[in-house]
């Protein structure tokens, strides 16, 4: 909604009351011990109720600008933007130099706890 208000000011759109209902579902799967955890967003739904005296075409332009001008929305849509560097104890560190453990050596027991097979 911040972007709606921001672009409404720039476009001189008359906005009345704006309400948003947000529904989302997040989850994760994989194994912590096998280092295969994958977080995910299963859905992110936003419904807006917008009041305005302006013409629908002007509101449509506002919505397009607000969607395209939202940094979070654009980042989620383009996850390749994430570039991170790491120092460990003051020295450059690349986790890819240390592969995850052999997942064949991990089993799931009936209590839902991972255990290691003896090697």
mmCIF file of N, CA and C in Angstrom:
data_model
loop_
_atom_site.group_PDB
_atom_site.id
_atom_site.type_symbol
_atom_site.label_atom_id
_atom_site.label_comp_id
_atom_site.label_asym_id
_atom_site.label_seq_id
_atom_site.Cartn_x
_atom_site.Cartn_y
_atom_site.Cartn_z
ATOM 1 N N UNK A 1 0.825 -1.193 0.000
ATOM 2 C CA UNK A 1 0.000 0.000 0.000
ATOM 3 C C UNK A 1 0.865 1.250 0.000
ATOM 4 N N UNK A 2 2.066 1.145 0.522
ATOM 5 C CA UNK A 2 2.959 2.296 0.513
ATOM 6 C C UNK A 2 3.211 2.764 -0.908
ATOM 7 N N UNK A 3 3.425 1.814 -1.815
ATOM 8 C CA UNK A 3 3.691 2.186 -3.204
ATOM 9 C C UNK A 3 2.455 2.808 -3.857
ATOM 10 N N UNK A 4 1.268 2.342 -3.500
ATOM 11 C CA UNK A 4 0.046 2.959 -4.039
ATOM 12 C C UNK A 4 -0.008 4.436 -3.655
ATOM 13 N N UNK A 5 0.244 4.721 -2.396
ATOM 14 C CA UNK A 5 0.201 6.111 -1.941
ATOM 15 C C UNK A 5 1.314 6.935 -2.585
ATOM 16 N N UNK A 6 2.488 6.351 -2.681
ATOM 17 C CA UNK A 6 3.631 7.058 -3.267
ATOM 18 C C UNK A 6 3.352 7.437 -4.723
ATOM 19 N N UNK A 7 2.923 6.451 -5.508
ATOM 20 C CA UNK A 7 2.674 6.720 -6.925
ATOM 21 C C UNK A 7 1.407 7.544 -7.139
ATOM 22 N N UNK A 8 0.449 7.439 -6.242
ATOM 23 C CA UNK A 8 -0.752 8.278 -6.345
ATOM 24 C C UNK A 8 -0.369 9.750 -6.239
ATOM 25 N N UNK A 9 0.559 10.065 -5.346
ATOM 26 C CA UNK A 9 1.018 11.453 -5.219
ATOM 27 C C UNK A 9 1.718 11.908 -6.495
ATOM 28 N N UNK A 10 2.603 11.059 -7.028
ATOM 29 C CA UNK A 10 3.351 11.441 -8.233
ATOM 30 C C UNK A 10 2.440 11.589 -9.449
ATOM 31 N N UNK A 11 1.405 10.727 -9.528
ATOM 32 C CA UNK A 11 0.507 10.726 -10.690
ATOM 33 C C UNK A 11 -0.709 11.627 -10.490
ATOM 34 N N UNK A 12 -0.793 12.231 -9.309
ATOM 35 C CA UNK A 12 -1.936 13.078 -8.964
ATOM 36 C C UNK A 12 -3.257 12.312 -9.075
ATOM 37 N N UNK A 13 -3.242 11.111 -8.503
ATOM 38 C CA UNK A 13 -4.441 10.271 -8.435
ATOM 39 C C UNK A 13 -5.114 10.542 -7.095
ATOM 40 N N UNK A 14 -6.422 10.725 -7.124
ATOM 41 C CA UNK A 14 -7.181 10.930 -5.894
ATOM 42 C C UNK A 14 -7.507 9.582 -5.276
ATOM 43 N N UNK A 15 -6.829 9.280 -4.187
ATOM 44 C CA UNK A 15 -7.098 8.032 -3.471
ATOM 45 C C UNK A 15 -7.924 8.339 -2.245
ATOM 46 N N UNK A 16 -8.959 7.545 -2.056
ATOM 47 C CA UNK A 16 -9.716 7.604 -0.820
ATOM 48 C C UNK A 16 -9.155 6.533 0.104
ATOM 49 N N UNK A 17 -10.046 5.762 0.671
ATOM 50 C CA UNK A 17 -9.619 4.690 1.567
ATOM 51 C C UNK A 17 -9.046 3.526 0.755
ATOM 52 N N UNK A 18 -7.952 2.960 1.252
ATOM 53 C CA UNK A 18 -7.331 1.788 0.636
ATOM 54 C C UNK A 18 -7.173 0.734 1.723
ATOM 55 N N UNK A 19 -7.701 -0.447 1.462
ATOM 56 C CA UNK A 19 -7.556 -1.571 2.391
ATOM 57 C C UNK A 19 -6.925 -2.730 1.639
ATOM 58 N N UNK A 20 -6.152 -3.517 2.345
ATOM 59 C CA UNK A 20 -5.539 -4.697 1.729
ATOM 60 C C UNK A 20 -5.758 -5.896 2.632
ATOM 61 N N UNK A 21 -6.079 -7.017 2.023
ATOM 62 C CA UNK A 21 -6.159 -8.294 2.725
ATOM 63 C C UNK A 21 -5.059 -9.166 2.139
ATOM 64 N N UNK A 22 -4.205 -9.682 3.002
ATOM 65 C CA UNK A 22 -3.059 -10.470 2.551
ATOM 66 C C UNK A 22 -3.178 -11.885 3.097
ATOM 67 N N UNK A 23 -3.039 -12.858 2.213
ATOM 68 C CA UNK A 23 -3.010 -14.273 2.606
ATOM 69 C C UNK A 23 -1.706 -14.857 2.079
ATOM 70 N N UNK A 24 -1.060 -15.638 2.913
ATOM 71 C CA UNK A 24 0.220 -16.200 2.489
ATOM 72 C C UNK A 24 0.404 -17.592 3.074
ATOM 73 N N UNK A 25 1.252 -18.342 2.446
ATOM 74 C CA UNK A 25 1.610 -19.668 2.933
ATOM 75 C C UNK A 25 3.097 -19.880 2.736
ATOM 76 N N UNK A 26 3.793 -20.103 3.820
ATOM 77 C CA UNK A 26 5.224 -20.352 3.770
ATOM 78 C C UNK A 26 5.488 -21.759 4.280
ATOM 79 N N UNK A 27 6.560 -22.333 3.849
ATOM 80 C CA UNK A 27 6.918 -23.654 4.322
ATOM 81 C C UNK A 27 8.381 -23.934 4.060
ATOM 82 N N UNK A 28 8.800 -25.082 4.517
ATOM 83 C CA UNK A 28 10.173 -25.534 4.286
ATOM 84 C C UNK A 28 10.156 -27.049 4.232
ATOM 85 N N UNK A 29 11.073 -27.594 3.476
ATOM 86 C CA UNK A 29 11.232 -29.035 3.444
ATOM 87 C C UNK A 29 12.721 -29.338 3.371
ATOM 88 N N UNK A 30 13.064 -30.581 3.544
ATOM 89 C CA UNK A 30 14.462 -30.986 3.508
ATOM 90 C C UNK A 30 14.948 -31.336 4.894
ATOM 91 N N UNK A 31 16.229 -31.541 4.987
ATOM 92 C CA UNK A 31 16.853 -31.998 6.222
ATOM 93 C C UNK A 31 17.914 -31.004 6.679
ATOM 94 N N UNK A 32 17.857 -30.662 7.962
ATOM 95 C CA UNK A 32 18.894 -29.813 8.537
ATOM 96 C C UNK A 32 20.218 -30.567 8.555
ATOM 97 N N UNK A 33 20.189 -31.837 8.976
ATOM 98 C CA UNK A 33 21.428 -32.614 9.057
ATOM 99 C C UNK A 33 22.042 -32.874 7.693
ATOM 100 N N UNK A 34 21.215 -33.079 6.687
ATOM 101 C CA UNK A 34 21.730 -33.310 5.332
ATOM 102 C C UNK A 34 22.006 -31.992 4.605
ATOM 103 N N UNK A 35 21.692 -30.870 5.265
ATOM 104 C CA UNK A 35 21.913 -29.530 4.718
ATOM 105 C C UNK A 35 21.177 -29.331 3.391
ATOM 106 N N UNK A 36 19.935 -29.836 3.358
ATOM 107 C CA UNK A 36 19.113 -29.726 2.148
ATOM 108 C C UNK A 36 17.849 -28.899 2.382
ATOM 109 N N UNK A 37 17.825 -28.102 3.444
ATOM 110 C CA UNK A 37 16.642 -27.303 3.765
ATOM 111 C C UNK A 37 16.352 -26.321 2.624
ATOM 112 N N UNK A 38 15.089 -26.271 2.216
ATOM 113 C CA UNK A 38 14.643 -25.338 1.188
ATOM 114 C C UNK A 38 13.378 -24.643 1.681
ATOM 115 N N UNK A 39 13.486 -23.352 1.931
ATOM 116 C CA UNK A 39 12.309 -22.571 2.309
ATOM 117 C C UNK A 39 11.569 -22.184 1.037
ATOM 118 N N UNK A 40 10.270 -21.981 1.173
ATOM 119 C CA UNK A 40 9.495 -21.601 -0.003
ATOM 120 C C UNK A 40 8.275 -20.787 0.429
ATOM 121 N N UNK A 41 7.809 -20.005 -0.485
ATOM 122 C CA UNK A 41 6.550 -19.303 -0.313
ATOM 123 C C UNK A 41 5.577 -19.973 -1.262
ATOM 124 N N UNK A 42 4.573 -20.623 -0.706
ATOM 125 C CA UNK A 42 3.629 -21.364 -1.537
ATOM 126 C C UNK A 42 2.620 -20.446 -2.206
ATOM 127 N N UNK A 43 2.289 -19.356 -1.544
ATOM 128 C CA UNK A 43 1.377 -18.387 -2.150
ATOM 129 C C UNK A 43 1.503 -17.069 -1.408
ATOM 130 N N UNK A 44 1.219 -16.020 -2.126
ATOM 131 C CA UNK A 44 1.157 -14.687 -1.556
ATOM 132 C C UNK A 44 0.055 -13.965 -2.315
ATOM 133 N N UNK A 45 -1.091 -13.837 -1.676
ATOM 134 C CA UNK A 45 -2.261 -13.241 -2.321
ATOM 135 C C UNK A 45 -2.595 -11.922 -1.635
ATOM 136 N N UNK A 46 -2.796 -10.901 -2.435
ATOM 137 C CA UNK A 46 -3.157 -9.591 -1.904
ATOM 138 C C UNK A 46 -4.424 -9.121 -2.612
ATOM 139 N N UNK A 47 -5.424 -8.762 -1.827
ATOM 140 C CA UNK A 47 -6.661 -8.198 -2.378
ATOM 141 C C UNK A 47 -6.774 -6.766 -1.867
ATOM 142 N N UNK A 48 -6.938 -5.834 -2.797
ATOM 143 C CA UNK A 48 -7.075 -4.425 -2.447
ATOM 144 C C UNK A 48 -8.516 -3.975 -2.623
ATOM 145 N N UNK A 49 -8.986 -3.166 -1.698
ATOM 146 C CA UNK A 49 -10.228 -2.412 -1.842
ATOM 147 C C UNK A 49 -9.814 -0.951 -1.916
ATOM 148 N N UNK A 50 -10.026 -0.344 -3.069
ATOM 149 C CA UNK A 50 -9.579 1.026 -3.317
ATOM 150 C C UNK A 50 -10.790 1.903 -3.604
ATOM 151 N N UNK A 51 -10.831 3.054 -2.964
ATOM 152 C CA UNK A 51 -11.855 4.053 -3.259
ATOM 153 C C UNK A 51 -11.183 5.241 -3.930
ATOM 154 N N UNK A 52 -11.761 5.684 -5.054
ATOM 155 C CA UNK A 52 -11.211 6.821 -5.781
ATOM 156 C C UNK A 52 -12.292 7.425 -6.667
ATOM 157 N N UNK A 53 -12.195 8.727 -6.866
ATOM 158 C CA UNK A 53 -13.110 9.414 -7.781
ATOM 159 C C UNK A 53 -12.528 9.501 -9.190
ATOM 160 N N UNK A 54 -11.304 9.025 -9.378
ATOM 161 C CA UNK A 54 -10.669 9.069 -10.697
ATOM 162 C C UNK A 54 -11.173 7.943 -11.587
ATOM 163 N N UNK A 55 -10.914 8.102 -12.877
ATOM 164 C CA UNK A 55 -11.355 7.115 -13.865
ATOM 165 C C UNK A 55 -10.591 5.801 -13.691
ATOM 166 N N UNK A 56 -11.255 4.673 -14.005
ATOM 167 C CA UNK A 56 -10.612 3.361 -13.870
ATOM 168 C C UNK A 56 -9.280 3.248 -14.616
ATOM 169 N N UNK A 57 -9.148 3.877 -15.772
ATOM 170 C CA UNK A 57 -7.892 3.804 -16.530
ATOM 171 C C UNK A 57 -6.738 4.429 -15.747
ATOM 172 N N UNK A 58 -7.017 5.493 -15.019
ATOM 173 C CA UNK A 58 -5.981 6.152 -14.214
ATOM 174 C C UNK A 58 -5.587 5.266 -13.030
ATOM 175 N N UNK A 59 -6.571 4.590 -12.444
ATOM 176 C CA UNK A 59 -6.296 3.676 -11.328
ATOM 177 C C UNK A 59 -5.499 2.474 -11.827
ATOM 178 N N UNK A 60 -5.821 1.989 -13.017
ATOM 179 C CA UNK A 60 -5.066 0.865 -13.595
ATOM 180 C C UNK A 60 -3.599 1.244 -13.761
ATOM 181 N N UNK A 61 -3.330 2.462 -14.229
ATOM 182 C CA UNK A 61 -1.950 2.932 -14.363
ATOM 183 C C UNK A 61 -1.257 3.035 -13.019
ATOM 184 N N UNK A 62 -1.993 3.498 -12.022
ATOM 185 C CA UNK A 62 -1.453 3.581 -10.668
ATOM 186 C C UNK A 62 -1.052 2.200 -10.165
ATOM 187 N N UNK A 63 -1.927 1.229 -10.353
ATOM 188 C CA UNK A 63 -1.641 -0.130 -9.886
ATOM 189 C C UNK A 63 -0.425 -0.706 -10.607
ATOM 190 N N UNK A 64 -0.335 -0.492 -11.909
ATOM 191 C CA UNK A 64 0.841 -0.976 -12.658
ATOM 192 C C UNK A 64 2.128 -0.365 -12.109
ATOM 193 N N UNK A 65 2.119 0.949 -11.913
ATOM 194 C CA UNK A 65 3.314 1.609 -11.384
ATOM 195 C C UNK A 65 3.653 1.119 -9.981
ATOM 196 N N UNK A 66 2.639 0.953 -9.135
ATOM 197 C CA UNK A 66 2.880 0.495 -7.766
ATOM 198 C C UNK A 66 3.460 -0.918 -7.752
ATOM 199 N N UNK A 67 2.925 -1.803 -8.573
ATOM 200 C CA UNK A 67 3.462 -3.168 -8.652
ATOM 201 C C UNK A 67 4.897 -3.159 -9.169
ATOM 202 N N UNK A 68 5.118 -2.451 -10.266
ATOM 203 C CA UNK A 68 6.449 -2.434 -10.879
ATOM 204 C C UNK A 68 7.459 -1.643 -10.066
ATOM 205 N N UNK A 69 6.986 -0.738 -9.215
ATOM 206 C CA UNK A 69 7.875 0.076 -8.397
ATOM 207 C C UNK A 69 8.111 -0.475 -7.006
ATOM 208 N N UNK A 70 7.564 -1.639 -6.713
ATOM 209 C CA UNK A 70 7.726 -2.250 -5.391
ATOM 210 C C UNK A 70 9.016 -3.067 -5.361
ATOM 211 N N UNK A 71 9.964 -2.642 -4.551
ATOM 212 C CA UNK A 71 11.264 -3.319 -4.479
ATOM 213 C C UNK A 71 11.131 -4.766 -4.022
ATOM 214 N N UNK A 72 10.291 -5.014 -3.032
ATOM 215 C CA UNK A 72 10.129 -6.385 -2.523
ATOM 216 C C UNK A 72 9.513 -7.276 -3.587
ATOM 217 N N UNK A 73 8.466 -6.808 -4.224
ATOM 218 C CA UNK A 73 7.800 -7.599 -5.267
ATOM 219 C C UNK A 73 8.770 -7.916 -6.408
ATOM 220 N N UNK A 74 9.572 -6.951 -6.811
ATOM 221 C CA UNK A 74 10.519 -7.179 -7.893
ATOM 222 C C UNK A 74 11.642 -8.125 -7.473
ATOM 223 N N UNK A 75 12.069 -8.061 -6.226
ATOM 224 C CA UNK A 75 13.115 -8.959 -5.740
ATOM 225 C C UNK A 75 12.611 -10.391 -5.673
ATOM 226 N N UNK A 76 11.394 -10.585 -5.186
ATOM 227 C CA UNK A 76 10.821 -11.931 -5.136
ATOM 228 C C UNK A 76 10.690 -12.495 -6.542
ATOM 229 N N UNK A 77 10.331 -11.656 -7.482
ATOM 230 C CA UNK A 77 10.170 -12.093 -8.865
ATOM 231 C C UNK A 77 11.480 -12.366 -9.580
ATOM 232 N N UNK A 78 12.595 -11.921 -9.020
ATOM 233 C CA UNK A 78 13.902 -12.113 -9.648
ATOM 234 C C UNK A 78 14.925 -12.504 -8.586
ATOM 235 N N UNK A 79 14.841 -13.740 -8.073
ATOM 236 C CA UNK A 79 15.710 -14.138 -6.958
ATOM 237 C C UNK A 79 17.190 -14.217 -7.316
ATOM 238 N N UNK A 80 17.541 -14.173 -8.607
ATOM 239 C CA UNK A 80 18.950 -14.219 -8.990
ATOM 240 C C UNK A 80 19.694 -12.963 -8.556
ATOM 241 N N UNK A 81 18.984 -11.969 -8.067
ATOM 242 C CA UNK A 81 19.615 -10.731 -7.631
ATOM 243 C C UNK A 81 20.448 -10.902 -6.367
ATOM 244 N N UNK A 82 20.245 -11.989 -5.628
ATOM 245 C CA UNK A 82 20.949 -12.170 -4.371
ATOM 246 C C UNK A 82 22.394 -12.586 -4.610
ATOM 247 N N UNK A 83 23.311 -11.738 -4.196
ATOM 248 C CA UNK A 83 24.735 -12.023 -4.256
ATOM 249 C C UNK A 83 25.277 -11.790 -2.854
ATOM 250 N N UNK A 84 25.860 -12.814 -2.264
ATOM 251 C CA UNK A 84 26.406 -12.606 -0.933
ATOM 252 C C UNK A 84 27.856 -13.068 -0.866
ATOM 253 N N UNK A 85 28.624 -12.355 -0.051
ATOM 254 C CA UNK A 85 30.001 -12.725 0.224
ATOM 255 C C UNK A 85 30.115 -12.966 1.715
ATOM 256 N N UNK A 86 31.058 -13.811 2.090
ATOM 257 C CA UNK A 86 31.177 -14.222 3.487
ATOM 258 C C UNK A 86 32.634 -14.142 3.910
ATOM 259 N N UNK A 87 32.861 -13.604 5.097
ATOM 260 C CA UNK A 87 34.152 -13.706 5.759
ATOM 261 C C UNK A 87 33.955 -14.580 6.981
ATOM 262 N N UNK A 88 34.864 -15.501 7.192
ATOM 263 C CA UNK A 88 34.866 -16.339 8.390
ATOM 264 C C UNK A 88 36.150 -16.030 9.136
ATOM 265 N N UNK A 89 36.004 -15.526 10.355
ATOM 266 C CA UNK A 89 37.161 -15.129 11.160
ATOM 267 C C UNK A 89 38.071 -14.173 10.388
ATOM 268 N N UNK A 90 37.470 -13.252 9.661
ATOM 269 C CA UNK A 90 38.214 -12.229 8.950
ATOM 270 C C UNK A 90 38.763 -12.636 7.597
ATOM 271 N N UNK A 91 38.542 -13.877 7.177
ATOM 272 C CA UNK A 91 39.073 -14.366 5.904
ATOM 273 C C UNK A 91 37.926 -14.704 4.958
ATOM 274 N N UNK A 92 38.118 -14.491 3.642
ATOM 275 C CA UNK A 92 37.077 -14.877 2.686
ATOM 276 C C UNK A 92 36.728 -16.358 2.833
ATOM 277 N N UNK A 93 35.438 -16.647 2.737
ATOM 278 C CA UNK A 93 34.958 -18.014 2.962
ATOM 279 C C UNK A 93 33.942 -18.367 1.891
ATOM 280 N N UNK A 94 34.087 -19.542 1.312
ATOM 281 C CA UNK A 94 33.144 -20.042 0.316
ATOM 282 C C UNK A 94 32.565 -21.363 0.812
ATOM 283 N N UNK A 95 31.288 -21.373 1.246
ATOM 284 C CA UNK A 95 30.684 -22.616 1.733
ATOM 285 C C UNK A 95 30.688 -23.730 0.692
ATOM 286 N N UNK A 96 30.719 -23.366 -0.593
ATOM 287 C CA UNK A 96 30.717 -24.384 -1.652
ATOM 288 C C UNK A 96 31.994 -25.213 -1.638
ATOM 289 N N UNK A 97 33.040 -24.725 -0.968
ATOM 290 C CA UNK A 97 34.277 -25.506 -0.835
ATOM 291 C C UNK A 97 34.101 -26.673 0.138
ATOM 292 N N UNK A 98 33.004 -26.694 0.868
ATOM 293 C CA UNK A 98 32.728 -27.727 1.867
ATOM 294 C C UNK A 98 31.377 -28.357 1.540
ATOM 295 N N UNK A 99 31.350 -29.441 0.772
ATOM 296 C CA UNK A 99 30.079 -30.033 0.348
ATOM 297 C C UNK A 99 29.277 -30.563 1.535
ATOM 298 N N UNK A 100 27.959 -30.645 1.375
ATOM 299 C CA UNK A 100 27.119 -31.199 2.438
ATOM 300 C C UNK A 100 27.462 -32.662 2.676
ATOM 301 N N UNK A 101 27.041 -33.203 3.827
ATOM 302 C CA UNK A 101 27.341 -34.602 4.128
ATOM 303 C C UNK A 101 26.651 -35.543 3.146
ATOM 304 N N UNK A 102 27.169 -36.737 3.060
ATOM 305 C CA UNK A 102 26.586 -37.775 2.206
ATOM 306 C C UNK A 102 25.208 -38.122 2.750
ATOM 307 N N UNK A 103 24.168 -37.799 1.987
ATOM 308 C CA UNK A 103 22.801 -38.022 2.467
ATOM 309 C C UNK A 103 22.451 -39.495 2.560
ATOM 310 N N UNK A 104 23.216 -40.368 1.924
ATOM 311 C CA UNK A 104 22.954 -41.804 2.022
ATOM 312 C C UNK A 104 23.230 -42.316 3.430
ATOM 313 N N UNK A 105 24.000 -41.588 4.200
ATOM 314 C CA UNK A 105 24.346 -42.018 5.551
ATOM 315 C C UNK A 105 23.354 -41.511 6.587
ATOM 316 N N UNK A 106 22.315 -40.808 6.152
ATOM 317 C CA UNK A 106 21.303 -40.299 7.067
ATOM 318 C C UNK A 106 20.014 -41.077 6.874
ATOM 319 N N UNK A 107 19.373 -41.439 7.960
ATOM 320 C CA UNK A 107 18.091 -42.145 7.886
ATOM 321 C C UNK A 107 17.085 -41.440 8.786
ATOM 322 N N UNK A 108 15.832 -41.703 8.542
ATOM 323 C CA UNK A 108 14.742 -41.134 9.328
ATOM 324 C C UNK A 108 14.209 -42.236 10.230
ATOM 325 N N UNK A 109 14.246 -42.011 11.543
ATOM 326 C CA UNK A 109 13.711 -43.050 12.419
ATOM 327 C C UNK A 109 12.241 -42.770 12.713
ATOM 328 N N UNK A 110 11.574 -43.688 13.364
ATOM 329 C CA UNK A 110 10.123 -43.590 13.532
ATOM 330 C C UNK A 110 9.709 -42.434 14.440
ATOM 331 N N UNK A 111 10.611 -41.889 15.248
ATOM 332 C CA UNK A 111 10.256 -40.746 16.087
ATOM 333 C C UNK A 111 10.351 -39.430 15.325
ATOM 334 N N UNK A 112 10.763 -39.483 14.066
ATOM 335 C CA UNK A 112 10.878 -38.257 13.288
ATOM 336 C C UNK A 112 12.171 -37.517 13.549
ATOM 337 N N UNK A 113 13.179 -38.214 14.062
ATOM 338 C CA UNK A 113 14.472 -37.597 14.336
ATOM 339 C C UNK A 113 15.507 -38.241 13.428
ATOM 340 N N UNK A 114 16.334 -37.414 12.814
ATOM 341 C CA UNK A 114 17.385 -37.966 11.969
ATOM 342 C C UNK A 114 18.439 -38.636 12.829
ATOM 343 N N UNK A 115 18.961 -39.719 12.326
ATOM 344 C CA UNK A 115 20.081 -40.376 12.994
ATOM 345 C C UNK A 115 21.086 -40.794 11.939
ATOM 346 N N UNK A 116 22.318 -40.929 12.341
ATOM 347 C CA UNK A 116 23.366 -41.343 11.411
ATOM 348 C C UNK A 116 23.545 -42.850 11.487
ATOM 349 N N UNK A 117 23.713 -43.452 10.301
ATOM 350 C CA UNK A 117 24.096 -44.862 10.266
ATOM 351 C C UNK A 117 25.571 -44.934 10.604
ATOM 352 N N UNK A 118 25.962 -45.987 11.246
ATOM 353 C CA UNK A 118 27.395 -46.127 11.514
ATOM 354 C C UNK A 118 28.111 -46.428 10.209
ATOM 355 N N UNK A 119 29.278 -45.866 10.061
ATOM 356 C CA UNK A 119 30.020 -46.023 8.809
ATOM 357 C C UNK A 119 31.102 -47.066 8.954
#
